[in-house]
CSV table of C-alpha atoms in Angstrom, one decimal:
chain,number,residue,atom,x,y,z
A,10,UNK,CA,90.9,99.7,119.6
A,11,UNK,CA,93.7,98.0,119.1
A,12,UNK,CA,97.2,97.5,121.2
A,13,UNK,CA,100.2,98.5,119.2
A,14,UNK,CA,102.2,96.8,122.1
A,15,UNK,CA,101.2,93.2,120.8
A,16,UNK,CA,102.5,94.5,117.1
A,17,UNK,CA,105.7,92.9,116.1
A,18,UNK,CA,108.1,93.8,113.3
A,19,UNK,CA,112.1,93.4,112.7
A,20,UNK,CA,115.1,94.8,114.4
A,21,UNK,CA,117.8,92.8,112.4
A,22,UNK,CA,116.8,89.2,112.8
A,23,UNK,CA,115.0,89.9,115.8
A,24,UNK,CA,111.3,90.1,116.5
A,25,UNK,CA,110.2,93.0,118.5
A,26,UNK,CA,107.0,94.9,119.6
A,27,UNK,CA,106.5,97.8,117.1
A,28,UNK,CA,106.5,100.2,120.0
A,29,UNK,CA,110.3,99.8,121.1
A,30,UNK,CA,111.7,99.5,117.6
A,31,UNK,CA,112.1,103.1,117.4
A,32,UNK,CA,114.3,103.9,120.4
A,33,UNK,CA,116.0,100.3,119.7
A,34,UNK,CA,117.2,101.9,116.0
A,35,UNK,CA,117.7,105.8,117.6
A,36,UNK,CA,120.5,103.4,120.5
A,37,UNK,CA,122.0,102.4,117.4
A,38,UNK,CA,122.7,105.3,115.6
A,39,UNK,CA,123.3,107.5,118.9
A,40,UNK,CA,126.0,104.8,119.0
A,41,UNK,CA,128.0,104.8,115.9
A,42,UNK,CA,127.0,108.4,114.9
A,43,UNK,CA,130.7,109.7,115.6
A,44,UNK,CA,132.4,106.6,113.1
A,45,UNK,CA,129.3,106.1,110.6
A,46,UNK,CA,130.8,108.6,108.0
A,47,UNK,CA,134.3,106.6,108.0
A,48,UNK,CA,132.4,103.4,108.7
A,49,UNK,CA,130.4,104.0,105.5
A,50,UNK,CA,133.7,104.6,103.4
A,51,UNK,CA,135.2,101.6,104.8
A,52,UNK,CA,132.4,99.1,104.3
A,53,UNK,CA,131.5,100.5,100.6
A,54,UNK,CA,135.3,101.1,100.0
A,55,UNK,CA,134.3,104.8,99.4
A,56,UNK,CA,131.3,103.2,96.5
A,57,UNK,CA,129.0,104.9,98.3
A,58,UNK,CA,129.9,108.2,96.9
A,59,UNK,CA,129.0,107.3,93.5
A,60,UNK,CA,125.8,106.0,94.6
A,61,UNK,CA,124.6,109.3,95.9
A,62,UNK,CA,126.1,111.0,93.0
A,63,UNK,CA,124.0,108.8,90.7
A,64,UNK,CA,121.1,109.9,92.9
A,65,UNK,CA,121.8,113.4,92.4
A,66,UNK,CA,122.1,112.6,88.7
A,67,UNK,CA,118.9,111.4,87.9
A,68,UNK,CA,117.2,113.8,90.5
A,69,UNK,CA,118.9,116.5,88.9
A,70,UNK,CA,118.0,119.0,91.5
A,71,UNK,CA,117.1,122.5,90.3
A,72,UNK,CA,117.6,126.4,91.6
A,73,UNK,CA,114.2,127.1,94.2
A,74,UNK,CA,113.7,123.8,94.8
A,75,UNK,CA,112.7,123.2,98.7
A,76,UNK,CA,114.6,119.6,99.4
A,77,UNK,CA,113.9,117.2,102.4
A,78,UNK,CA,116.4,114.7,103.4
A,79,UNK,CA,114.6,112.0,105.4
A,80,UNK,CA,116.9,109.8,107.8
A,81,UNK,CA,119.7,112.5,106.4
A,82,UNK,CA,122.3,111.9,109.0
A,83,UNK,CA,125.3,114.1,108.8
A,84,UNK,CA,123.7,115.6,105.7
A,85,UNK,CA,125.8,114.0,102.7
A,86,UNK,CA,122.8,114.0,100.2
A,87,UNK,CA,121.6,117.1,101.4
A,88,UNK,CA,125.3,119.0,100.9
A,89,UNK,CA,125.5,117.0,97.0
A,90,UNK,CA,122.0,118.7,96.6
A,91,UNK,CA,123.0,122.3,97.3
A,92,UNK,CA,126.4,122.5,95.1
A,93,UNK,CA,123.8,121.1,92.3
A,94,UNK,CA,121.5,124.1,92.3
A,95,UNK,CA,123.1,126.8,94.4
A,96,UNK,CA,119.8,128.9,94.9
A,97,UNK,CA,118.1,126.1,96.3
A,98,UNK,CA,117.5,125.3,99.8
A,99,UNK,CA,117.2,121.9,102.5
A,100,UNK,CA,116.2,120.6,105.3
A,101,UNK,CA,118.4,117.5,106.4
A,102,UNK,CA,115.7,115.4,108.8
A,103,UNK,CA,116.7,112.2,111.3
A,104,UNK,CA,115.5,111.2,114.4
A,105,UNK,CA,118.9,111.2,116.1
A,106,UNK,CA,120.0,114.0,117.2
A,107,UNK,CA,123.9,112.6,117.6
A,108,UNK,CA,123.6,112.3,113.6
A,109,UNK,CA,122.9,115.9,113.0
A,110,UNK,CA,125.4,117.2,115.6
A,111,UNK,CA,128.3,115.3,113.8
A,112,UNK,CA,126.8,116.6,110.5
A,113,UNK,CA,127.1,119.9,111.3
A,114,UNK,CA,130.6,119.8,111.7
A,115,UNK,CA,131.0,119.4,108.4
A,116,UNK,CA,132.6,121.9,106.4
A,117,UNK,CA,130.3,122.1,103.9
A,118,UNK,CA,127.5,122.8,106.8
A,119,UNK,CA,129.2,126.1,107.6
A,120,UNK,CA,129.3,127.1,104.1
A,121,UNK,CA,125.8,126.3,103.4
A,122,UNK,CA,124.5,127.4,106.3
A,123,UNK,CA,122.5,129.6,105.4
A,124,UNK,CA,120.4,127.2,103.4
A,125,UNK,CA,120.7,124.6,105.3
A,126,UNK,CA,118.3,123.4,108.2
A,127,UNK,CA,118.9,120.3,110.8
A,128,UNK,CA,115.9,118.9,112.7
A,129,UNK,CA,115.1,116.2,114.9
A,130,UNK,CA,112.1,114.1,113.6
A,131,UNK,CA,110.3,111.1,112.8
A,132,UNK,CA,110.1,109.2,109.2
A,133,UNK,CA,106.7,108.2,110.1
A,134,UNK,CA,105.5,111.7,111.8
A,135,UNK,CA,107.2,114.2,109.6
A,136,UNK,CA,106.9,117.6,111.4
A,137,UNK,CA,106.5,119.7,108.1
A,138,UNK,CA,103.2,121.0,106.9
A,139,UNK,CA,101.3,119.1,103.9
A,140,UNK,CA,102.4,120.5,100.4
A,141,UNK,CA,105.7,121.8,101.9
A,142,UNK,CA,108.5,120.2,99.6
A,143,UNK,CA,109.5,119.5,96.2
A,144,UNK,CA,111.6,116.9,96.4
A,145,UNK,CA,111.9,114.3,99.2
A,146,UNK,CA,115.2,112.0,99.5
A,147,UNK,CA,115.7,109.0,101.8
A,148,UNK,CA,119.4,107.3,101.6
A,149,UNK,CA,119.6,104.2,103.5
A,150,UNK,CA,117.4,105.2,106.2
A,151,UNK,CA,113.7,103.5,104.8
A,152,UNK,CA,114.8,100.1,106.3
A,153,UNK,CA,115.4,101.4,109.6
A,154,UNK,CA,111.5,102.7,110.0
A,155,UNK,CA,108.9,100.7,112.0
A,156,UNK,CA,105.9,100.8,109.2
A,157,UNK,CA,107.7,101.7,106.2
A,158,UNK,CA,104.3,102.1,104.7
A,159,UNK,CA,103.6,104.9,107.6
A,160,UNK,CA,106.9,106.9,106.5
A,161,UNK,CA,105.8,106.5,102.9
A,162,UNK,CA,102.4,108.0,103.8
A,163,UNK,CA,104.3,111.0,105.5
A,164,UNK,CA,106.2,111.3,102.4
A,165,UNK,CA,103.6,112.0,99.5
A,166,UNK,CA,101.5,114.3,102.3
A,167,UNK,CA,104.7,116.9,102.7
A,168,UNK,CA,105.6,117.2,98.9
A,169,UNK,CA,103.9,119.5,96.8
A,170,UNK,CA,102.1,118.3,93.7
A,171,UNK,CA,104.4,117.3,91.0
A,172,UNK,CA,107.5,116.9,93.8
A,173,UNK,CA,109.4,113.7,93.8
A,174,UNK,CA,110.4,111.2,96.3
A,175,UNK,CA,113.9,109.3,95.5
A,176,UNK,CA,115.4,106.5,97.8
A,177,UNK,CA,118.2,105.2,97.8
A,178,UNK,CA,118.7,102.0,99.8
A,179,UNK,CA,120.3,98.3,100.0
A,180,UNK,CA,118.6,95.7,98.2
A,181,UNK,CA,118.7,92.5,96.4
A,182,UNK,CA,121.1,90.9,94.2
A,183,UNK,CA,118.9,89.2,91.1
A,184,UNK,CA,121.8,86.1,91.3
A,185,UNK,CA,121.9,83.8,94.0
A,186,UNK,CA,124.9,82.7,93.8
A,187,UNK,CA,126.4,86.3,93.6
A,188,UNK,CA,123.8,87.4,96.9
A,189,UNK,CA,125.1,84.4,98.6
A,190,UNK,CA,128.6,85.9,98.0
A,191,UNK,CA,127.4,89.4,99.3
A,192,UNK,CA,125.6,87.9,102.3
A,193,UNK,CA,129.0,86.0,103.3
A,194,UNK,CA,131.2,89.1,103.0
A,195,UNK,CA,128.4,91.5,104.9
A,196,UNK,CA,127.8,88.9,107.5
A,197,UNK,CA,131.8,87.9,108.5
A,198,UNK,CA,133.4,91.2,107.8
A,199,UNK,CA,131.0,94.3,108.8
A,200,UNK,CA,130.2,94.1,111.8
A,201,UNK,CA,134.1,93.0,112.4
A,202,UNK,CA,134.9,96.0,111.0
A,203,UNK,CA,132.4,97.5,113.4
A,204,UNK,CA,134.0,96.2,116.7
A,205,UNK,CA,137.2,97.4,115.5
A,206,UNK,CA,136.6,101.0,114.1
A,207,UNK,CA,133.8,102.0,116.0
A,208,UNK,CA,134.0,99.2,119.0
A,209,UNK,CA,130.7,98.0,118.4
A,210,UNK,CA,129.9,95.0,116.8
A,211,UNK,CA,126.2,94.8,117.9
A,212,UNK,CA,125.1,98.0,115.7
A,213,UNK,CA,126.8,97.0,113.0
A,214,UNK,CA,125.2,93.6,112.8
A,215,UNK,CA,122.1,95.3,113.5
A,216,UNK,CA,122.4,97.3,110.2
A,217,UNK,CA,123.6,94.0,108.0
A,218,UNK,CA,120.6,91.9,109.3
A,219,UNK,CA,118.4,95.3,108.3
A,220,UNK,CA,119.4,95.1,104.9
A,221,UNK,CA,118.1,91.4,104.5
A,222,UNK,CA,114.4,92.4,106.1
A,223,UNK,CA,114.0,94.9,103.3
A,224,UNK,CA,111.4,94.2,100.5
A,225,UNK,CA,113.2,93.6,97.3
A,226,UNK,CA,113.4,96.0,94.6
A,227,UNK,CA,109.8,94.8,93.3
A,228,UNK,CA,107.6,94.9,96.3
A,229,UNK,CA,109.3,98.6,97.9
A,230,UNK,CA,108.0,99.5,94.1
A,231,UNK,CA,104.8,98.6,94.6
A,232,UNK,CA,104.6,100.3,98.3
A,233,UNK,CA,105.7,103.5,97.0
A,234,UNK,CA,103.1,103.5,93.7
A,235,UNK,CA,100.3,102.2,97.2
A,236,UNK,CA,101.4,105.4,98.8
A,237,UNK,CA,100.2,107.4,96.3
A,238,UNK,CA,103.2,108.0,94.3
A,239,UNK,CA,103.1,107.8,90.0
A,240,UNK,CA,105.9,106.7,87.4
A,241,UNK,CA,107.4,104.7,89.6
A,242,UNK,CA,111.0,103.8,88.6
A,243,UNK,CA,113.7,101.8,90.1
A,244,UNK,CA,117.7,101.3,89.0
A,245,UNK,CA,120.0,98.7,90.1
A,246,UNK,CA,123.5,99.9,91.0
A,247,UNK,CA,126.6,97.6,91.5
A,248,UNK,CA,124.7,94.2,90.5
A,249,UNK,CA,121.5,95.3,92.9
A,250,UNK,CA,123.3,95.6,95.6
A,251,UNK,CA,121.6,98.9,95.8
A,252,UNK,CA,118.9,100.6,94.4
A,253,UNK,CA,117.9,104.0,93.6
A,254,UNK,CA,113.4,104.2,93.5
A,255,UNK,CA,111.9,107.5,92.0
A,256,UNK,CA,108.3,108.0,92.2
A,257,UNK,CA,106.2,111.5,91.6
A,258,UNK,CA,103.4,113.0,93.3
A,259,UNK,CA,100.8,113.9,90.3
């Protein structure tokens, strides 16, 4: 048998036992829970927006669907789903319960509540039946899981045959000399930005250094079509600076 407290993996640039990751990442998002939706605006200068409207675009939900938004946070992709197909319904899922607090404040969450579910849960231990879902979303929560192969796993077991997964998440820039520009701004200005707004600089680095450990738009491709999952798709938005990966279970 072996002894999960001698696996390591990332935490930023750190090297950590597998076994504390998970309450290392939940301390950072308690922490910037109550700033992260301004945070996200300032960082992105609001881009972020059309990201997750381009994700809605090609994911182009539909009335009935069942959606689950892993990592959903204050439920951003899970509101743009709902106004998309009115009849449908969602479950926004994070393992921080700070996130879904704040995300229920949201306007939009007492409007929709009624279709709308929060809960508390795991990426990598999703507590939802097998063939529960028709579409699965993930927006820049994948790099924050211990075994992203684990959460992928989770993924194609809750969503019915012929549902789709679609992440959206950081990634890498196909010019050096143009990542080497991104790196230098996300680097010296973030987690600045961080201390100031949200008066901590340590989560914030924490989610720069994150975004660096991620596999590159390639390689989280080929973990995704490994988990299971069939015409397997990726699109670069903004120069690669993020990209959106569709896959299908078939």
């Amino acid at each position: 048998m072996s002894d999960d407290s001698t696996k390591t993996t990332h935490f930023g640039e750190q090297i950590v036992p597998e076994n504390e990751k998970k309450d290392m990442v939940h301390g950072v998002f308690s922490s910037v829970a109550s700033r992260y939706d301004l945070m996200n605006d300032l960082m992105s200068g609001g881009v972020h927006r059309l990201w997750k409207d381009a994700m809605m675009d090609w994911l182009a939900p539909r009335p009935g669907q069942r959606l689950l938004d892993v990592a959903g946070g204050t439920g951003d992709i899970a509101f743009r789903f709902l106004r998309r197909a009115p009849e449908a319904t969602a479950v926004v899922c994070d393992m921080t319960a700070d996130m879904l607090e704040e995300g229920k404040k949201r306007a939009d969450a007492e409007s929709m509540a009624d279709r709308l579910d929060w809960v508390v849960g795991d990426a990598m231990d999703l507590p939802f039946e097998d063939n529960s879902f028709d579409v699965l979303t993930n927006s820049f929560g994948t790099r924050n899981v211990t075994r992203i192969e684990d959460a992928l796993s989770e993924a194609f077991r809750v969503l019915k045959p012929g549902g789709r997964i679609m992440t959206l998440e950081f990634s890498q820039l196909p010019n050096p000399a143009m990542q080497w520009a991104y790196d230098r701004y996300s680097y010296n200005l973030i987690p600045t930005m961080g201390q100031v707004v949200a008066n901590d600089r340590d989560s914030y680095q924490y989610l720069v250094e994150s975004i660096r450990n991620f596999p590159d738009q390639e390689r989280f491709a080929a973990m995704i079509r490994d988990a299971g999952f069939e015409q397997v798709k990726y699109r670069n938005m903004t120069m690669g600076v993020v990209a959106l990966h569709s896959g299908w279970k078939l």
